[in-house]
Short mmCIF file of C-alpha atoms and ligand atoms in Angstrom, two decimals:
data_model
loop_
_atom_site.label_atom_id
_atom_site.label_comp_id
_atom_site.label_asym_id
_atom_site.label_seq_id
_atom_site.Cartn_x
_atom_site.Cartn_y
_atom_site.Cartn_z
CA MET A 86 -29.10 35.68 -13.49
CA SER A 87 -27.26 32.12 -13.46
CA ARG A 88 -26.98 29.90 -10.95
CA LYS A 89 -24.01 29.91 -8.50
CA ILE A 90 -23.17 26.15 -8.29
CA LEU A 91 -20.95 25.62 -4.93
CA VAL A 92 -17.89 23.03 -5.51
CA LEU A 93 -16.75 20.35 -3.13
CA ASP A 94 -13.02 19.26 -3.93
CA THR A 95 -12.72 15.76 -2.33
CA THR A 96 -9.89 14.26 -3.85
CA LEU A 97 -8.16 14.75 -0.50
CA ARG A 98 -10.81 12.60 1.25
CA ASP A 99 -12.48 10.45 -1.11
CA GLY A 100 -10.00 10.43 -3.81
CA GLU A 101 -7.45 9.21 -0.91
CA GLN A 102 -9.77 5.92 -0.57
CA VAL A 103 -7.47 5.01 -3.48
CA PRO A 104 -5.58 1.99 -2.92
CA GLY A 105 -2.04 2.86 -3.15
CA ALA A 106 -3.06 7.14 -3.77
CA LYS A 107 -2.21 7.41 -0.01
CA LEU A 108 -0.14 10.98 -0.01
CA ASN A 109 1.98 12.25 2.43
CA LEU A 110 1.79 15.71 4.61
CA HIS A 111 3.74 18.10 1.84
CA GLU A 112 1.48 16.46 -0.91
CA LYS A 113 -1.12 17.33 0.76
CA ILE A 114 -0.69 20.66 1.71
CA GLU A 115 0.69 21.27 -1.52
CA LEU A 116 -2.34 19.79 -3.84
CA ALA A 117 -4.31 21.77 -1.25
CA HIS A 118 -3.05 24.78 -2.59
CA GLN A 119 -3.54 23.92 -6.02
CA LEU A 120 -7.27 23.43 -5.15
CA LYS A 121 -7.12 27.06 -3.87
CA ALA A 122 -5.67 28.30 -7.32
CA LEU A 123 -8.27 26.43 -8.73
CA ASN A 124 -10.12 28.36 -6.57
CA VAL A 125 -12.84 25.24 -5.07
CA ASP A 126 -15.38 26.52 -2.66
CA ILE A 127 -15.12 23.81 -0.17
CA ILE A 128 -11.73 21.63 0.39
CA GLU A 129 -12.75 18.23 2.01
CA ALA A 130 -8.88 17.66 3.33
CA GLY A 131 -9.77 14.17 5.38
CA PHE A 132 -11.72 11.55 7.48
CA ALA A 133 -10.13 13.04 10.83
CA ALA A 134 -10.71 10.37 13.40
CA SER A 135 -9.05 7.79 10.57
CA SER A 136 -5.54 8.31 11.76
CA GLN A 137 -2.89 10.68 13.40
CA GLY A 138 -1.43 11.70 10.26
CA ASP A 139 -4.46 12.38 8.59
CA PHE A 140 -5.71 14.51 11.19
CA ASN A 141 -2.22 16.84 11.72
CA SER A 142 -3.15 16.68 7.71
CA ILE A 143 -6.38 18.51 8.08
CA LYS A 144 -4.57 21.00 10.35
CA GLU A 145 -2.06 21.91 8.75
CA ILE A 146 -4.35 22.44 5.62
CA ALA A 147 -7.51 24.16 7.36
CA SER A 148 -4.39 26.60 9.85
CA GLN A 149 -1.76 27.43 5.47
CA ILE A 150 -5.28 27.21 3.18
CA GLY A 151 -8.22 28.19 5.67
CA ASN A 152 -8.18 31.74 4.98
CA GLY A 153 -10.66 33.79 2.72
CA SER A 154 -13.72 33.10 2.01
CA ILE A 155 -12.25 29.12 1.33
CA MET A 156 -14.47 26.56 3.52
CA ILE A 157 -12.35 23.64 5.17
CA THR A 158 -14.21 20.30 5.73
CA ALA A 159 -13.35 17.01 7.16
CA LEU A 160 -15.03 13.87 7.45
CA ALA A 161 -17.22 12.89 10.98
CA ARG A 162 -19.55 9.50 11.08
CA ALA A 163 -22.43 9.95 13.62
CA VAL A 164 -20.23 9.81 16.73
CA LYS A 165 -19.80 12.31 18.89
CA SER A 166 -15.85 11.72 19.08
CA ASP A 167 -14.79 11.73 15.47
CA ILE A 168 -17.05 15.10 15.70
CA ASP A 169 -14.28 16.36 18.35
CA ALA A 170 -11.60 15.08 15.77
CA VAL A 171 -13.18 16.79 12.63
CA TYR A 172 -13.69 20.30 15.57
CA GLN A 173 -10.08 20.29 16.63
CA SER A 174 -8.57 19.55 13.67
CA ILE A 175 -10.61 22.35 11.30
CA LYS A 176 -11.34 25.12 14.21
CA MET A 177 -8.50 27.17 12.71
CA ALA A 178 -9.75 28.00 9.51
CA GLN A 179 -11.36 30.80 9.03
CA ASN A 180 -14.68 28.74 7.73
CA PRO A 181 -14.81 25.77 9.16
CA LEU A 182 -17.84 23.25 8.26
CA ILE A 183 -18.20 19.70 10.07
CA HIS A 184 -19.31 16.96 7.81
CA ILE A 185 -21.09 13.90 9.44
CA VAL A 186 -22.31 10.92 7.08
CA LEU A 187 -24.97 8.46 8.53
CA GLY A 188 -27.14 6.03 6.81
CA THR A 189 -30.33 6.04 5.49
CA SER A 190 -31.28 2.38 3.34
CA GLU A 191 -32.18 -0.40 4.86
CA VAL A 192 -28.86 -2.38 4.53
CA HIS A 193 -27.38 0.48 5.85
CA VAL A 194 -29.26 1.44 8.55
CA ASN A 195 -30.24 -3.18 9.28
CA LYS A 196 -26.89 -4.54 8.30
CA LYS A 197 -24.33 -1.81 8.92
CA PHE A 198 -25.41 -0.63 12.17
CA ASN A 199 -28.49 -3.36 13.12
CA LYS A 200 -30.34 -0.44 14.15
CA THR A 201 -34.24 -0.06 13.63
CA MET A 202 -34.98 3.33 11.38
CA GLU A 203 -35.93 5.78 14.31
CA GLU A 204 -32.54 4.17 15.58
CA VAL A 205 -30.46 5.81 13.47
CA MET A 206 -32.52 9.22 12.64
CA GLU A 207 -32.03 9.77 16.12
CA MET A 208 -28.32 9.02 15.77
CA GLY A 209 -27.89 11.87 13.28
CA VAL A 210 -30.39 14.31 15.42
CA ASP A 211 -28.00 13.95 18.07
CA ALA A 212 -25.10 14.65 16.42
CA VAL A 213 -26.12 17.20 14.75
CA LYS A 214 -26.60 19.23 17.63
CA TYR A 215 -23.70 18.41 18.72
CA ALA A 216 -21.71 19.24 16.14
CA LYS A 217 -24.15 22.92 16.48
CA THR A 218 -22.56 23.44 19.53
CA LEU A 219 -18.93 23.23 18.12
CA MET A 220 -19.59 25.23 15.22
CA PRO A 221 -22.49 26.98 12.51
CA TYR A 222 -22.11 25.04 9.52
CA VAL A 223 -22.77 21.51 9.34
CA GLN A 224 -23.55 18.74 6.45
CA TYR A 225 -25.31 16.25 6.69
CA SER A 226 -24.72 13.24 4.34
CA THR A 227 -27.98 10.63 3.84
CA GLU A 228 -25.06 7.79 3.05
CA ASP A 229 -26.88 5.22 -0.11
CA ALA A 230 -29.63 8.15 -0.43
CA SER A 231 -30.27 6.55 -4.03
CA ARG A 232 -30.74 3.54 -2.49
CA SER A 233 -33.53 4.73 0.29
CA GLU A 234 -37.01 4.57 0.97
CA PHE A 235 -37.78 8.04 -0.12
CA GLU A 236 -40.11 9.04 3.01
CA TYR A 237 -37.74 7.82 5.35
CA LEU A 238 -34.94 9.59 3.74
CA TRP A 239 -37.27 13.18 3.73
CA LYS A 240 -37.73 12.61 7.53
CA THR A 241 -34.25 11.98 7.84
CA ILE A 242 -33.57 15.19 6.13
CA GLU A 243 -36.29 16.83 7.69
CA ALA A 244 -35.35 16.16 11.04
CA VAL A 245 -31.40 16.98 10.85
CA VAL A 246 -32.46 20.60 9.01
CA LYS A 247 -35.13 21.24 12.50
CA ALA A 248 -31.51 20.27 14.10
CA GLY A 249 -29.12 22.49 13.00
CA ALA A 250 -27.96 21.21 9.94
CA THR A 251 -26.93 23.58 7.24
CA MET A 252 -26.11 21.70 3.47
CA ILE A 253 -28.12 18.17 2.98
CA ASN A 254 -25.58 16.29 1.13
CA ILE A 255 -27.70 13.57 -0.92
CA PRO A 256 -25.13 11.07 -1.87
CA ASP A 257 -25.34 8.00 -4.95
CA THR A 258 -22.67 6.29 -2.56
CA VAL A 259 -22.69 2.99 -5.08
CA GLY A 260 -22.94 4.17 -8.34
CA TYR A 261 -26.91 3.00 -8.32
CA ALA A 262 -29.20 6.55 -9.52
CA VAL A 263 -29.95 6.84 -12.95
CA PRO A 264 -29.81 10.49 -14.60
CA GLU A 265 -33.89 10.77 -15.04
CA GLU A 266 -34.40 9.03 -12.09
CA PHE A 267 -31.66 11.23 -9.95
CA GLY A 268 -32.85 13.93 -11.38
CA GLU A 269 -36.58 13.54 -10.30
CA LEU A 270 -35.02 13.05 -6.97
CA ILE A 271 -33.23 16.11 -6.85
CA GLY A 272 -36.20 17.85 -7.85
CA LYS A 273 -38.10 17.01 -5.08
CA LEU A 274 -36.28 16.81 -2.36
CA ASN A 275 -35.23 20.25 -3.20
CA TYR A 276 -39.28 21.66 -3.43
CA ARG A 277 -39.78 19.87 0.34
CA LEU A 278 -36.11 21.54 0.98
CA LYS A 279 -36.58 24.79 -0.64
CA ASN A 280 -40.62 24.97 2.09
CA LEU A 281 -38.51 23.28 4.60
CA ASN A 282 -35.76 26.16 4.96
CA ASP A 283 -34.84 27.80 1.40
CA LYS A 284 -31.26 28.53 3.23
CA VAL A 285 -30.35 24.90 3.31
CA ILE A 286 -27.86 24.04 0.85
CA LEU A 287 -28.96 20.78 -1.89
CA SER A 288 -25.58 19.45 -2.49
CA VAL A 289 -24.98 15.44 -4.20
CA HIS A 290 -22.28 13.36 -4.32
CA CYS A 291 -22.24 10.82 -7.15
CA HIS A 292 -19.79 7.56 -7.50
CA ASN A 293 -19.31 6.37 -10.95
CA ASP A 294 -19.89 2.66 -10.64
CA THR A 295 -21.03 2.61 -14.23
CA GLY A 296 -19.76 5.41 -15.58
CA LEU A 297 -22.75 7.87 -15.08
CA ALA A 298 -21.53 10.47 -11.55
CA THR A 299 -20.97 12.96 -14.22
CA ALA A 300 -24.24 12.74 -15.67
CA ASN A 301 -26.11 11.96 -12.61
CA THR A 302 -25.08 15.43 -11.12
CA LEU A 303 -25.40 16.64 -14.59
CA ALA A 304 -28.77 16.19 -14.16
CA ALA A 305 -28.95 16.74 -9.72
CA ILE A 306 -28.16 20.71 -11.14
CA LYS A 307 -30.46 20.28 -13.56
CA ASN A 308 -32.98 20.06 -10.65
CA GLY A 309 -31.97 22.38 -8.31
CA ALA A 310 -28.78 20.78 -6.54
CA ASP A 311 -26.75 23.99 -5.70
CA LYS A 312 -23.43 22.56 -4.46
CA ILE A 313 -21.65 19.32 -6.03
CA GLU A 314 -19.06 16.96 -4.86
CA CYS A 315 -15.89 15.73 -7.71
CA THR A 316 -12.64 14.91 -7.64
CA ILE A 317 -10.07 15.77 -9.95
CA ASN A 318 -9.44 13.29 -12.25
CA GLY A 319 -12.49 11.34 -10.88
CA LEU A 320 -10.61 9.53 -8.71
CA GLY A 321 -12.71 8.17 -4.92
CA GLU A 322 -13.86 4.68 -3.59
CA ARG A 323 -13.60 1.36 -6.76
CA ALA A 324 -14.36 3.17 -9.88
CA GLY A 325 -13.99 7.19 -7.98
CA ASN A 326 -16.27 10.07 -8.13
CA ALA A 327 -17.81 12.85 -10.64
CA ALA A 328 -14.48 14.14 -12.17
CA LEU A 329 -14.28 17.63 -11.70
CA GLU A 330 -13.35 18.68 -14.44
CA GLU A 331 -15.69 17.24 -16.32
CA VAL A 332 -18.75 18.10 -14.68
CA VAL A 333 -17.63 22.36 -14.51
CA MET A 334 -16.10 22.04 -18.47
CA ALA A 335 -20.12 20.98 -19.47
CA MET A 336 -21.50 23.30 -17.34
CA LYS A 337 -19.72 25.92 -18.59
CA LEU A 338 -20.03 24.91 -22.29
CA ARG A 339 -23.67 24.18 -22.00
CA SER A 340 -24.58 27.55 -19.61
CA ALA A 341 -27.48 28.87 -20.85
CA TYR A 342 -28.81 24.68 -20.66
CA TYR A 343 -28.03 24.79 -16.72
CA ASP A 344 -28.37 28.18 -16.22
CA ALA A 345 -25.95 27.69 -13.58
CA HIS A 346 -22.41 28.14 -12.77
CA THR A 347 -19.06 28.10 -10.89
CA ASP A 348 -15.97 29.74 -10.06
CA ILE A 349 -13.63 27.81 -10.55
CA ASN A 350 -10.55 28.86 -12.62
CA THR A 351 -10.95 26.34 -15.43
CA LYS A 352 -7.22 27.82 -16.42
CA GLU A 353 -6.36 25.52 -13.53
CA ILE A 354 -7.89 22.35 -14.45
CA CYS A 355 -5.07 21.00 -16.66
CA ARG A 356 -2.13 21.76 -14.02
CA THR A 357 -4.17 20.71 -11.09
CA SER A 358 -4.95 17.09 -12.57
CA ARG A 359 -1.43 16.58 -13.49
CA LEU A 360 -0.48 17.46 -10.75
CA VAL A 361 -2.68 14.59 -8.97
CA SER A 362 -1.88 12.30 -10.97
CA ASN A 363 2.49 12.83 -10.22
CA LEU A 364 1.29 12.95 -6.33
CA THR A 365 -0.93 9.63 -6.39
CA GLY A 366 1.10 8.21 -9.65
CA LEU A 367 -1.92 7.07 -10.86
CA ASP A 368 -1.86 7.83 -14.68
CA ILE A 369 -5.10 10.01 -17.25
CA GLN A 370 -6.19 7.86 -19.30
CA VAL A 371 -4.93 8.92 -22.95
CA ASN A 372 -8.82 9.41 -24.18
CA LYS A 373 -10.34 11.32 -20.83
CA ALA A 374 -12.29 13.74 -21.12
CA ILE A 375 -11.00 17.85 -20.60
CA THR A 376 -7.82 16.34 -19.33
CA GLY A 377 -6.34 13.09 -21.09
CA ASP A 378 -3.56 13.54 -23.71
CA ASN A 379 -5.89 13.10 -26.77
CA ALA A 380 -8.47 15.60 -24.98
CA PHE A 381 -7.62 17.97 -27.80
CA ALA A 382 -5.80 15.90 -29.69
CA HIS A 383 -7.13 15.56 -33.58
CA SER A 384 -5.72 12.93 -35.66
CA SER A 385 -7.74 12.03 -38.84
CA GLY A 386 -7.17 14.81 -42.19
CA ILE A 387 -10.60 15.06 -42.24
CA HIS A 388 -10.82 16.70 -39.00
CA GLN A 389 -7.41 18.09 -39.41
CA ASP A 390 -8.31 19.61 -42.54
CA GLY A 391 -12.13 21.03 -40.84
CA LEU A 392 -9.93 22.36 -38.13
CA LEU A 393 -7.81 24.34 -40.02
CA LYS A 394 -10.57 26.14 -42.20
CA ASP A 395 -12.32 27.02 -38.23
CA ARG A 396 -11.66 25.32 -34.93
CA ALA A 397 -15.27 25.58 -34.04
CA VAL A 398 -15.77 22.86 -36.30
CA TYR A 399 -14.33 20.52 -34.24
CA GLU A 400 -13.56 21.43 -31.20
CA VAL A 401 -16.12 22.93 -28.49
CA ILE A 402 -13.89 23.51 -25.64
CA ALA A 403 -10.59 26.12 -26.42
CA PRO A 404 -7.97 24.01 -24.63
CA GLU A 405 -6.35 27.53 -23.25
CA ASP A 406 -9.61 27.38 -21.13
CA VAL A 407 -8.11 24.22 -19.15
CA GLY A 408 -4.52 25.51 -18.85
CA VAL A 409 -3.74 23.53 -21.94
CA GLU A 410 -1.51 26.15 -23.43
CA LYS A 411 0.87 25.76 -26.40
CA MET A 412 4.72 26.64 -25.70
CA ASP A 413 6.16 29.09 -27.66
CA ILE A 414 9.66 28.99 -26.09
CA ILE A 415 11.54 26.16 -26.66
CA LEU A 416 14.31 25.81 -23.90
CA THR A 417 17.43 24.86 -24.15
CA ALA A 418 20.72 24.78 -22.69
CA ARG A 419 21.54 27.96 -23.77
CA SER A 420 19.01 29.61 -22.06
CA GLY A 421 19.59 32.23 -19.88
CA ARG A 422 18.41 32.07 -16.38
CA HIS A 423 15.77 34.59 -17.68
CA ALA A 424 13.98 31.98 -20.51
CA PHE A 425 14.33 29.83 -17.74
CA ARG A 426 12.97 31.79 -15.08
CA ASN A 427 9.89 33.12 -17.13
CA ALA A 428 8.84 28.90 -18.44
CA ALA A 429 8.82 28.42 -14.38
CA GLU A 430 6.57 31.17 -12.85
CA LYS A 431 4.19 30.41 -16.15
CA LEU A 432 3.87 27.30 -14.79
CA GLY A 433 3.51 28.09 -11.15
CA TYR A 434 7.03 28.14 -9.41
CA ARG A 435 6.92 29.93 -6.56
CA TYR A 436 10.10 32.02 -6.01
CA GLN A 437 11.68 31.60 -2.68
CA SER A 438 15.12 32.51 -2.73
CA GLU A 439 17.88 33.00 -5.75
CA THR A 440 19.63 30.31 -3.76
CA ASP A 441 16.30 28.14 -4.34
CA PHE A 442 16.57 29.50 -7.95
CA GLU A 443 19.97 28.15 -8.70
CA ALA A 444 19.20 24.73 -7.27
CA LEU A 445 16.25 24.50 -10.10
CA PHE A 446 18.18 26.10 -12.19
CA ASN A 447 20.67 23.89 -12.39
CA GLN A 448 18.62 20.95 -12.47
CA PHE A 449 17.20 22.35 -15.60
CA LEU A 450 20.77 22.76 -17.37
CA GLU A 451 21.78 19.09 -15.96
CA LEU A 452 18.03 18.05 -18.47
CA ALA A 453 18.54 20.27 -21.24
CA ASP A 454 22.11 18.70 -21.41
CA ALA A 455 20.30 14.96 -21.74
CA LYS A 456 17.67 16.01 -23.99
CA LYS A 457 18.51 18.92 -26.11
CA GLU A 458 15.22 20.26 -26.17
CA VAL A 459 12.95 20.79 -23.63
CA TYR A 460 9.51 21.65 -23.83
CA ASP A 461 6.87 23.00 -21.01
CA TYR A 462 5.90 19.75 -19.45
CA ASP A 463 9.41 18.85 -18.87
CA VAL A 464 9.64 22.51 -16.69
CA TYR A 465 6.27 21.61 -15.50
CA TYR A 466 7.46 17.80 -14.06
CA LEU A 467 11.61 19.60 -13.21
CA LEU A 468 9.33 21.95 -10.65
CA GLN A 469 6.23 18.81 -8.99
CA ARG A 470 10.46 17.10 -8.65
CA HIS A 471 12.04 19.95 -7.34
CA ASN A 472 9.00 21.08 -4.90
CA SER A 473 8.75 17.92 -3.71
CA SER A 474 12.81 17.60 -2.55
CA ARG A 475 11.90 21.10 -1.29
CA ALA A 476 9.68 19.86 0.49
CA ASP A 477 10.72 16.85 2.57
CA GLY A 478 13.63 18.56 2.95
CA GLY A 479 16.07 17.99 0.14
CA HIS A 480 16.80 14.04 0.39
CA GLY A 481 20.29 15.46 -1.07
CA SER A 482 21.63 17.35 1.82
CA ALA A 483 19.04 16.50 4.94
CA GLY A 484 19.85 13.12 3.82
CA ALA A 485 22.87 13.05 6.13
CA GLU A 486 21.49 14.42 9.19
CA LEU A 487 18.50 12.10 8.71
CA ASP A 488 20.95 9.05 7.98
CA LEU A 489 18.94 8.44 4.89
CA TYR A 490 20.21 6.56 1.95
CA GLU A 491 21.79 8.62 -1.01
CA LEU A 492 22.32 6.94 -4.74
CA VAL A 493 26.40 8.61 -5.50
CA SER A 494 26.26 6.07 -8.74
CA PHE A 495 25.07 2.79 -9.85
CA GLN A 496 26.54 0.98 -12.94
CA VAL A 497 24.44 -2.17 -14.28
CA ILE A 498 24.78 -4.71 -17.08
CA SER A 499 21.55 -6.00 -18.78
CA ASN A 500 22.37 -9.79 -20.57
CA ASP A 501 20.05 -13.00 -20.94
CA ILE A 502 23.63 -15.05 -18.80
CA PHE A 503 24.11 -12.61 -15.73
CA PRO A 504 22.46 -9.81 -15.52
CA THR A 505 24.94 -7.55 -13.33
CA ALA A 506 23.95 -4.21 -11.00
CA THR A 507 26.96 -2.54 -9.17
CA ILE A 508 26.19 0.01 -6.93
CA LYS A 509 27.20 2.82 -4.45
CA LEU A 510 24.93 4.38 -2.00
CA LYS A 511 26.56 7.44 0.79
CA LYS A 512 24.73 7.58 4.40
CA GLY A 513 25.28 9.94 6.08
CA LYS A 514 28.94 9.99 6.24
CA GLU A 515 29.58 6.46 5.33
CA THR A 516 29.16 5.01 1.39
CA PHE A 517 28.64 1.67 0.54
CA LYS A 518 29.38 -0.45 -2.42
CA HIS A 519 27.98 -3.83 -3.25
CA SER A 520 27.59 -6.01 -6.70
CA ALA A 521 24.86 -8.60 -7.00
CA VAL A 522 23.39 -10.72 -9.93
CA GLY A 523 19.32 -10.87 -10.76
CA ASP A 524 17.05 -12.09 -13.23
CA GLY A 525 16.81 -9.40 -15.22
CA PRO A 526 18.60 -5.48 -15.12
CA ILE A 527 15.80 -4.41 -12.32
CA ASP A 528 16.23 -7.70 -10.09
CA ALA A 529 19.92 -7.19 -10.32
CA LEU A 530 19.99 -3.46 -8.70
CA TYR A 531 17.01 -3.74 -7.09
CA THR A 532 19.21 -6.65 -4.69
CA ALA A 533 22.46 -4.81 -4.72
CA ILE A 534 20.35 -1.45 -3.12
CA LYS A 535 18.52 -3.97 -0.46
CA ASP A 536 21.64 -5.87 0.04
CA ILE A 537 23.25 -2.85 0.75
CA THR A 538 20.71 -1.67 3.58
CA GLY A 539 19.83 -5.08 5.01
CA LEU A 540 15.72 -4.18 4.64
CA ASP A 541 13.87 -7.48 3.66
CA VAL A 542 11.53 -5.50 1.36
CA ASP A 543 8.80 -7.29 -0.85
CA LEU A 544 8.59 -5.66 -4.78
CA LYS A 545 5.20 -5.97 -5.35
CA GLU A 546 4.56 -3.17 -8.06
CA TYR A 547 6.80 -1.99 -10.54
CA LYS A 548 5.39 0.36 -13.26
CA ILE A 549 7.29 2.95 -15.74
CA SER A 550 5.95 5.45 -17.32
CA SER A 551 6.78 8.07 -19.36
CA MET A 552 6.13 11.78 -18.38
CA SER A 553 7.05 13.84 -21.07
CA ARG A 554 7.28 13.24 -24.96
CA GLY A 555 10.06 12.85 -27.63
CA LYS A 556 12.73 9.87 -27.18
CA GLU A 557 14.87 11.57 -24.36
CA ALA A 558 11.22 12.15 -22.26
CA LEU A 559 11.13 12.41 -18.13
CA GLY A 560 10.22 8.72 -17.27
CA ARG A 561 8.58 7.89 -13.83
CA VAL A 562 9.05 4.73 -12.08
CA SER A 563 6.15 3.86 -9.30
CA ILE A 564 7.21 1.30 -6.92
CA ARG A 565 4.88 -0.76 -4.32
CA ILE A 566 6.90 -2.58 -1.32
CA CYS A 567 6.44 -4.65 1.36
CA HIS A 568 8.27 -4.62 4.45
CA ASP A 569 6.97 -6.16 7.62
CA GLU A 570 3.19 -5.94 6.58
CA LYS A 571 2.80 -2.72 5.51
CA ILE A 572 3.07 -1.29 1.32
CA TYR A 573 5.10 2.00 0.51
CA THR A 574 4.48 3.34 -2.18
CA ALA A 575 7.48 5.60 -3.13
CA ARG A 576 8.47 7.25 -6.92
CA ALA A 577 11.35 8.68 -8.80
CA MET A 578 11.36 10.63 -12.39
CA ASP A 579 14.66 10.74 -14.51
CA THR A 580 15.71 10.75 -17.82
CA ASP A 581 17.15 7.57 -16.93
CA VAL A 582 14.83 5.21 -16.43
CA ILE A 583 17.09 2.41 -14.90
CA LYS A 584 18.41 5.35 -11.88
CA ALA A 585 14.33 6.28 -11.26
CA SER A 586 14.38 3.05 -10.67
CA ALA A 587 16.88 3.00 -8.10
CA LEU A 588 15.90 6.04 -6.97
CA ALA A 589 12.38 4.94 -6.42
CA LEU A 590 13.46 2.45 -4.42
CA ILE A 591 15.90 4.22 -2.53
CA ASN A 592 13.46 6.77 -1.39
CA GLY A 593 10.77 3.77 -0.42
CA LEU A 594 13.90 2.48 1.68
CA ASN A 595 13.56 6.34 3.29
CA ALA A 596 10.17 6.35 3.80
CA ILE A 597 10.24 2.77 5.98
CA ILE A 598 13.46 4.44 7.95
CA LEU A 599 12.18 7.28 8.06
CA GLU A 600 8.66 6.00 10.01
CA LYS A 601 10.96 3.70 12.16
CA VAL A 602 12.82 7.34 13.65
CA ASN A 603 9.48 8.75 13.68
O1 KIV B 901 -19.95 8.23 -0.97
C1 KIV B 901 -20.43 8.97 -0.05
O2 KIV B 901 -22.06 8.52 0.53
C2 KIV B 901 -19.54 9.40 0.97
C3 KIV B 901 -20.28 9.95 1.89
C4 KIV B 901 -19.00 10.19 3.12
C5 KIV B 901 -20.54 11.64 1.31
O3 KIV B 901 -18.26 9.32 0.39
ZN1 ZN B 902 -18.01 8.76 -1.72
#
């Protein structure tokens, strides 16, 4: 019988370690809901001891999403205070799991901890024993396992299993492993572990420093690993982690070879990938396996001819299997509520109330007026925008109570003498108007906005990308601004990229104001 491989998603922990990918509470909850729809077995929701914000979001995810069979975990170093923080943040989940990490390689033991091998092993054993007094399920990660001396690695595993660890995770922390060698390592560990205690789950966690994370993960599965740790779009430290969508689809495609399967609902892959890209502002490379824009696009005449004769000639994965669907109804401003509601529900709109739907429908009408034809990817991004404004209370109406800035109107003139911008903003009951010149239209626009708010921010990064296709595509502007030595990331979308630019800066400035209030 085909083996079931457990999938732990660590987009919210390892993935969130990517600079600029920090998500707020509402974004993390939205992603956790989507990971549940994707049917991952375990969500690693964060690193509880790292900040109060991370602790709160793990707690919220454990309460809101941690029901049913899904496990919720969070990371702890092998110290009591970290383990306590994990316990407090996940205890309300129905199936909580404490995840402890401690290095086993010489460089970690000697250089990072400045301890002896025995002392570090004892720290790990004590940590597991303590965690077991709090919860039945404990995962132990032997950090930098692929560069560790084998017998010491095994002795550590043996000791922590005897102390009560129920999952052993073998990380290739720095992406040093190669598939044949890593597969062999997992095979040897699996053999010894099954003899020691066949209830303990053997897991792997691979990094992509030389582009081998997917290959190493698959080699581990072939050699007996029961669980894999991945992220959506391969996000993660440095070059990232094994991409969930790649490992899962390779296993599905070659299920006879691996004689193993996951329970991932693959039809949710594309939606999850787009959500992660949209929330983090990190684009997916066009030729990315499984989820890139070109992953199912065939351009050469020979290929198109072959496909028309039989899709199997050049297609091994059906786009529908990962949720890439063809839009059969193209919406226009004349499409009624019924057609729009159908399209929105198909893309995951969760109905809240008639008022909520009407607000969304009005946004659709505005977009349809601007674009003439609205495709599924437009509806998708409309939903994203709507969900985030719903999650933060809608900066439109709640902005007044919270004293946040709102865009009323703007005019930007681009020329090579005096690029000029005039802007009108509202804050509570007050309105402000101001004009400024700049080195270019965006500089003029940003100077005018900054002058009104009086906030001294430094623009570190400004990026425009097209979020859908066609000449009236939705443009997404992502910015990074620095204020009081802290970096804030903000985004906005609109068919008018100048307006999206203004909204992105206003969102960033509002984030600074909100942080000061809280
Ligand atoms: O890469 C790593 O070693 C980790 C561990 C915490 C599993 O992320
Ligand atoms: Zn990692």
